[in-house]
Structures are given as structure tokens and as C-alpha cells.
Amino acid sequence: QVQLVESGGGLVQAGGSLRLSCAASGRTFSSYGTGWFRQAPGKEREFVAAISWSGGNTYYADSVKGRFSISRDNVKNTVYLQMNSLKPEDTAVYYCAADRRKLGVILPVGVDGYAYWGQGTQVTVSS
């Protein structure tokens, strides 16, 4: 079982930066790939970025590629999402999630690929 808690959200002006953290409990968290998703009001939850259990592989949605960076520290059981050059359309609740497969090779991009979810953290980007 893995419990996830996101933090680091807030209000920022367009062009600014935020770093989200996803702290996990559970000794096996380092064995699971982790993804970030976001959901804006009235929209479906969408994939943002993912990182493999080892940190060696990453994958990004086209909308954030070059602006966002995902990383992890398996000693601290934490995954990060560094968000730069933020735009108003990045406004959403951001969720982290752990892959339902242990030591997975392929990073899932759909919500069904993830079994454990945090409660979310709000990111608001003003224009």
C-alpha cells in the first residue's frame, strides 16, 4: 500500500515557477513509477509527466515539454514536478499517482495505469 501527499501548489503569475512535491509512505515506493496528472474545472484529468521507478526514464505531455521537469529522490520517498514558464492554462488541481505495477518498464499515461493517488494540490496561474 502506498499513500501519497502532494504539496507546493499556490498562486503564481504567468511566467513564474512552482515546484510540486509528492511525498510517499510505504517502504516499496521506490519500486513504482510515478506520474503527475492535472484536472481543471469541467475537464477530464489529464496526464502531465511520469518517471520510472529508478528515475532513469521520464515522459511528458506535449503541452508541458520543455517547461516542466519531473524527478525523484528514492531516499526521501519523494517525487518532484518543477514547473517553469507557467501559463494560465496550467491552472488545475495537480495529482501524483503511483503505477499499479511494481518495477514497470513502460510508463503509463492513462489514469487506469495508476493505482494510488494523492489528494491533489491547487495550482493557479494568473495572467
JSON list of C-alpha atoms in Angstrom, two decimals:
[
{"chain": "A", "resi": 1, "resn": "GLN", "atom": "CA", "xyz": [0.00, 0.00, 0.00]},
{"chain": "A", "resi": 2, "resn": "VAL", "atom": "CA", "xyz": [1.25, 3.47, -0.88]},
{"chain": "A", "resi": 3, "resn": "GLN", "atom": "CA", "xyz": [-0.06, 6.77, 0.46]},
{"chain": "A", "resi": 4, "resn": "LEU", "atom": "CA", "xyz": [0.75, 9.95, -1.44]},
{"chain": "A", "resi": 5, "resn": "VAL", "atom": "CA", "xyz": [0.59, 13.57, -0.29]},
{"chain": "A", "resi": 6, "resn": "GLU", "atom": "CA", "xyz": [1.12, 16.48, -2.68]},
{"chain": "A", "resi": 7, "resn": "SER", "atom": "CA", "xyz": [2.32, 19.93, -1.67]},
{"chain": "A", "resi": 8, "resn": "GLY", "atom": "CA", "xyz": [3.78, 23.07, -3.20]},
{"chain": "A", "resi": 9, "resn": "GLY", "atom": "CA", "xyz": [0.79, 24.40, -5.07]},
{"chain": "A", "resi": 10, "resn": "GLY", "atom": "CA", "xyz": [-0.25, 28.02, -4.95]},
{"chain": "A", "resi": 11, "resn": "LEU", "atom": "CA", "xyz": [-0.94, 31.20, -6.88]},
{"chain": "A", "resi": 12, "resn": "VAL", "atom": "CA", "xyz": [1.70, 32.42, -9.30]},
{"chain": "A", "resi": 13, "resn": "GLN", "atom": "CA", "xyz": [1.83, 34.94, -12.14]},
{"chain": "A", "resi": 14, "resn": "ALA", "atom": "CA", "xyz": [2.23, 33.82, -15.72]},
{"chain": "A", "resi": 15, "resn": "GLY", "atom": "CA", "xyz": [5.88, 33.15, -16.46]},
{"chain": "A", "resi": 16, "resn": "GLY", "atom": "CA", "xyz": [6.59, 32.16, -12.90]},
{"chain": "A", "resi": 17, "resn": "SER", "atom": "CA", "xyz": [7.67, 28.85, -11.39]},
{"chain": "A", "resi": 18, "resn": "LEU", "atom": "CA", "xyz": [6.48, 26.37, -8.79]},
{"chain": "A", "resi": 19, "resn": "ARG", "atom": "CA", "xyz": [7.85, 23.08, -7.54]},
{"chain": "A", "resi": 20, "resn": "LEU", "atom": "CA", "xyz": [5.37, 20.43, -6.50]},
{"chain": "A", "resi": 21, "resn": "SER", "atom": "CA", "xyz": [6.31, 17.61, -4.18]},
{"chain": "A", "resi": 22, "resn": "CYS", "atom": "CA", "xyz": [4.73, 14.20, -3.79]},
{"chain": "A", "resi": 23, "resn": "ALA", "atom": "CA", "xyz": [5.71, 12.56, -0.52]},
{"chain": "A", "resi": 24, "resn": "ALA", "atom": "CA", "xyz": [5.03, 8.85, -0.24]},
{"chain": "A", "resi": 25, "resn": "SER", "atom": "CA", "xyz": [4.71, 6.49, 2.67]},
{"chain": "A", "resi": 26, "resn": "GLY", "atom": "CA", "xyz": [5.37, 2.82, 2.22]},
{"chain": "A", "resi": 27, "resn": "ARG", "atom": "CA", "xyz": [8.72, 1.12, 2.02]},
{"chain": "A", "resi": 28, "resn": "THR", "atom": "CA", "xyz": [8.22, -0.05, -1.55]},
{"chain": "A", "resi": 29, "resn": "PHE", "atom": "CA", "xyz": [7.51, 3.33, -3.14]},
{"chain": "A", "resi": 30, "resn": "SER", "atom": "CA", "xyz": [10.92, 3.28, -4.82]},
{"chain": "A", "resi": 31, "resn": "SER", "atom": "CA", "xyz": [9.73, 0.25, -6.81]},
{"chain": "A", "resi": 32, "resn": "TYR", "atom": "CA", "xyz": [6.88, 2.13, -8.52]},
{"chain": "A", "resi": 33, "resn": "GLY", "atom": "CA", "xyz": [6.81, 4.50, -11.43]},
{"chain": "A", "resi": 34, "resn": "THR", "atom": "CA", "xyz": [5.08, 7.78, -10.57]},
{"chain": "A", "resi": 35, "resn": "GLY", "atom": "CA", "xyz": [3.03, 10.16, -12.61]},
{"chain": "A", "resi": 36, "resn": "TRP", "atom": "CA", "xyz": [1.65, 13.67, -12.33]},
{"chain": "A", "resi": 37, "resn": "PHE", "atom": "CA", "xyz": [-1.82, 14.46, -13.64]},
{"chain": "A", "resi": 38, "resn": "ARG", "atom": "CA", "xyz": [-3.92, 17.60, -13.54]},
{"chain": "A", "resi": 39, "resn": "GLN", "atom": "CA", "xyz": [-7.59, 18.40, -13.70]},
{"chain": "A", "resi": 40, "resn": "ALA", "atom": "CA", "xyz": [-9.09, 21.77, -14.50]},
{"chain": "A", "resi": 41, "resn": "PRO", "atom": "CA", "xyz": [-12.72, 22.61, -13.67]},
{"chain": "A", "resi": 42, "resn": "GLY", "atom": "CA", "xyz": [-15.09, 20.92, -16.09]},
{"chain": "A", "resi": 43, "resn": "LYS", "atom": "CA", "xyz": [-12.33, 18.93, -17.75]},
{"chain": "A", "resi": 44, "resn": "GLU", "atom": "CA", "xyz": [-11.09, 15.39, -17.52]},
{"chain": "A", "resi": 45, "resn": "ARG", "atom": "CA", "xyz": [-7.97, 14.50, -15.60]},
{"chain": "A", "resi": 46, "resn": "GLU", "atom": "CA", "xyz": [-5.02, 14.64, -17.98]},
{"chain": "A", "resi": 47, "resn": "PHE", "atom": "CA", "xyz": [-1.51, 13.25, -17.98]},
{"chain": "A", "resi": 48, "resn": "VAL", "atom": "CA", "xyz": [1.34, 15.70, -17.32]},
{"chain": "A", "resi": 49, "resn": "ALA", "atom": "CA", "xyz": [4.53, 13.72, -16.71]},
{"chain": "A", "resi": 50, "resn": "ALA", "atom": "CA", "xyz": [5.82, 10.37, -15.46]},
{"chain": "A", "resi": 51, "resn": "ILE", "atom": "CA", "xyz": [9.06, 8.95, -14.14]},
{"chain": "A", "resi": 52, "resn": "SER", "atom": "CA", "xyz": [10.16, 5.35, -13.84]},
{"chain": "A", "resi": 53, "resn": "TRP", "atom": "CA", "xyz": [10.82, 3.69, -10.50]},
{"chain": "A", "resi": 54, "resn": "SER", "atom": "CA", "xyz": [14.58, 4.13, -10.97]},
{"chain": "A", "resi": 55, "resn": "GLY", "atom": "CA", "xyz": [14.32, 7.70, -12.26]},
{"chain": "A", "resi": 56, "resn": "GLY", "atom": "CA", "xyz": [16.05, 6.68, -15.46]},
{"chain": "A", "resi": 57, "resn": "ASN", "atom": "CA", "xyz": [13.08, 7.24, -17.76]},
{"chain": "A", "resi": 58, "resn": "THR", "atom": "CA", "xyz": [10.77, 10.22, -17.99]},
{"chain": "A", "resi": 59, "resn": "TYR", "atom": "CA", "xyz": [7.90, 11.17, -20.26]},
{"chain": "A", "resi": 60, "resn": "TYR", "atom": "CA", "xyz": [5.99, 14.41, -20.72]},
{"chain": "A", "resi": 61, "resn": "ALA", "atom": "CA", "xyz": [2.79, 15.60, -22.28]},
{"chain": "A", "resi": 62, "resn": "ASP", "atom": "CA", "xyz": [3.44, 17.81, -25.30]},
{"chain": "A", "resi": 63, "resn": "SER", "atom": "CA", "xyz": [1.77, 20.74, -23.55]},
{"chain": "A", "resi": 64, "resn": "VAL", "atom": "CA", "xyz": [4.43, 20.85, -20.83]},
{"chain": "A", "resi": 65, "resn": "LYS", "atom": "CA", "xyz": [7.50, 19.54, -22.61]},
{"chain": "A", "resi": 66, "resn": "GLY", "atom": "CA", "xyz": [10.43, 21.92, -22.19]},
{"chain": "A", "resi": 67, "resn": "ARG", "atom": "CA", "xyz": [8.75, 23.75, -19.30]},
{"chain": "A", "resi": 68, "resn": "PHE", "atom": "CA", "xyz": [8.17, 21.06, -16.68]},
{"chain": "A", "resi": 69, "resn": "SER", "atom": "CA", "xyz": [10.68, 18.60, -15.23]},
{"chain": "A", "resi": 70, "resn": "ILE", "atom": "CA", "xyz": [9.93, 15.50, -13.16]},
{"chain": "A", "resi": 71, "resn": "SER", "atom": "CA", "xyz": [12.46, 13.97, -10.79]},
{"chain": "A", "resi": 72, "resn": "ARG", "atom": "CA", "xyz": [12.54, 11.69, -7.77]},
{"chain": "A", "resi": 73, "resn": "ASP", "atom": "CA", "xyz": [14.56, 11.07, -4.63]},
{"chain": "A", "resi": 74, "resn": "ASN", "atom": "CA", "xyz": [14.01, 7.49, -3.55]},
{"chain": "A", "resi": 75, "resn": "VAL", "atom": "CA", "xyz": [15.88, 8.04, -0.28]},
{"chain": "A", "resi": 76, "resn": "LYS", "atom": "CA", "xyz": [13.33, 10.70, 0.65]},
{"chain": "A", "resi": 77, "resn": "ASN", "atom": "CA", "xyz": [10.43, 8.79, -0.96]},
{"chain": "A", "resi": 78, "resn": "THR", "atom": "CA", "xyz": [9.53, 11.96, -2.85]},
{"chain": "A", "resi": 79, "resn": "VAL", "atom": "CA", "xyz": [8.78, 12.83, -6.46]},
{"chain": "A", "resi": 80, "resn": "TYR", "atom": "CA", "xyz": [9.01, 16.41, -7.68]},
{"chain": "A", "resi": 81, "resn": "LEU", "atom": "CA", "xyz": [7.50, 18.38, -10.53]},
{"chain": "A", "resi": 82, "resn": "GLN", "atom": "CA", "xyz": [9.39, 21.55, -11.36]},
{"chain": "A", "resi": 83, "resn": "MET", "atom": "CA", "xyz": [7.13, 23.85, -13.34]},
{"chain": "A", "resi": 84, "resn": "ASN", "atom": "CA", "xyz": [8.66, 26.82, -15.16]},
{"chain": "A", "resi": 85, "resn": "SER", "atom": "CA", "xyz": [7.25, 29.38, -17.59]},
{"chain": "A", "resi": 86, "resn": "LEU", "atom": "CA", "xyz": [3.79, 28.78, -16.21]},
{"chain": "A", "resi": 87, "resn": "LYS", "atom": "CA", "xyz": [0.78, 29.76, -18.28]},
{"chain": "A", "resi": 88, "resn": "PRO", "atom": "CA", "xyz": [-2.82, 30.46, -17.24]},
{"chain": "A", "resi": 89, "resn": "GLU", "atom": "CA", "xyz": [-3.86, 27.24, -18.98]},
{"chain": "A", "resi": 90, "resn": "ASP", "atom": "CA", "xyz": [-1.71, 25.31, -16.48]},
{"chain": "A", "resi": 91, "resn": "THR", "atom": "CA", "xyz": [-4.24, 26.21, -13.80]},
{"chain": "A", "resi": 92, "resn": "ALA", "atom": "CA", "xyz": [-5.62, 22.98, -12.32]},
{"chain": "A", "resi": 93, "resn": "VAL", "atom": "CA", "xyz": [-5.53, 20.64, -9.38]},
{"chain": "A", "resi": 94, "resn": "TYR", "atom": "CA", "xyz": [-2.37, 18.56, -9.69]},
{"chain": "A", "resi": 95, "resn": "TYR", "atom": "CA", "xyz": [-2.30, 14.96, -8.55]},
{"chain": "A", "resi": 96, "resn": "CYS", "atom": "CA", "xyz": [0.53, 12.48, -8.19]},
{"chain": "A", "resi": 97, "resn": "ALA", "atom": "CA", "xyz": [-0.08, 8.80, -8.65]},
{"chain": "A", "resi": 98, "resn": "ALA", "atom": "CA", "xyz": [1.86, 5.55, -8.32]},
{"chain": "A", "resi": 99, "resn": "ASP", "atom": "CA", "xyz": [1.92, 2.92, -11.07]},
{"chain": "A", "resi": 100, "resn": "ARG", "atom": "CA", "xyz": [-0.20, -0.14, -10.30]},
{"chain": "A", "resi": 101, "resn": "ARG", "atom": "CA", "xyz": [2.70, -2.34, -11.49]},
{"chain": "A", "resi": 102, "resn": "LYS", "atom": "CA", "xyz": [5.85, -2.83, -9.49]},
{"chain": "A", "resi": 103, "resn": "LEU", "atom": "CA", "xyz": [9.12, -2.26, -11.39]},
{"chain": "A", "resi": 104, "resn": "GLY", "atom": "CA", "xyz": [7.16, -1.37, -14.52]},
{"chain": "A", "resi": 105, "resn": "VAL", "atom": "CA", "xyz": [9.15, -0.75, -17.70]},
{"chain": "A", "resi": 106, "resn": "ILE", "atom": "CA", "xyz": [6.63, 1.24, -19.73]},
{"chain": "A", "resi": 107, "resn": "LEU", "atom": "CA", "xyz": [5.35, 4.47, -18.17]},
{"chain": "A", "resi": 108, "resn": "PRO", "atom": "CA", "xyz": [1.56, 4.61, -18.28]},
{"chain": "A", "resi": 109, "resn": "VAL", "atom": "CA", "xyz": [-0.08, 7.83, -19.46]},
{"chain": "A", "resi": 110, "resn": "GLY", "atom": "CA", "xyz": [-3.67, 6.94, -18.68]},
{"chain": "A", "resi": 111, "resn": "VAL", "atom": "CA", "xyz": [-5.34, 7.20, -15.28]},
{"chain": "A", "resi": 112, "resn": "ASP", "atom": "CA", "xyz": [-6.09, 3.48, -15.38]},
{"chain": "A", "resi": 113, "resn": "GLY", "atom": "CA", "xyz": [-2.38, 2.74, -15.20]},
{"chain": "A", "resi": 114, "resn": "TYR", "atom": "CA", "xyz": [-2.16, 4.12, -11.68]},
{"chain": "A", "resi": 115, "resn": "ALA", "atom": "CA", "xyz": [-3.47, 2.52, -8.52]},
{"chain": "A", "resi": 116, "resn": "TYR", "atom": "CA", "xyz": [-2.60, 5.03, -5.81]},
{"chain": "A", "resi": 117, "resn": "TRP", "atom": "CA", "xyz": [-3.49, 8.72, -5.84]},
{"chain": "A", "resi": 118, "resn": "GLY", "atom": "CA", "xyz": [-2.85, 11.73, -3.67]},
{"chain": "A", "resi": 119, "resn": "GLN", "atom": "CA", "xyz": [-5.48, 14.28, -2.69]},
{"chain": "A", "resi": 120, "resn": "GLY", "atom": "CA", "xyz": [-4.20, 16.94, -5.08]},
{"chain": "A", "resi": 121, "resn": "THR", "atom": "CA", "xyz": [-2.76, 20.44, -4.77]},
{"chain": "A", "resi": 122, "resn": "GLN", "atom": "CA", "xyz": [-4.18, 23.54, -6.45]},
{"chain": "A", "resi": 123, "resn": "VAL", "atom": "CA", "xyz": [-2.06, 25.49, -8.92]},
{"chain": "A", "resi": 124, "resn": "THR", "atom": "CA", "xyz": [-3.43, 28.82, -10.12]},
{"chain": "A", "resi": 125, "resn": "VAL", "atom": "CA", "xyz": [-1.62, 30.88, -12.74]},
{"chain": "A", "resi": 126, "resn": "SER", "atom": "CA", "xyz": [-2.81, 34.44, -13.18]},
{"chain": "A", "resi": 127, "resn": "SER", "atom": "CA", "xyz": [-2.40, 36.35, -16.42]}
]
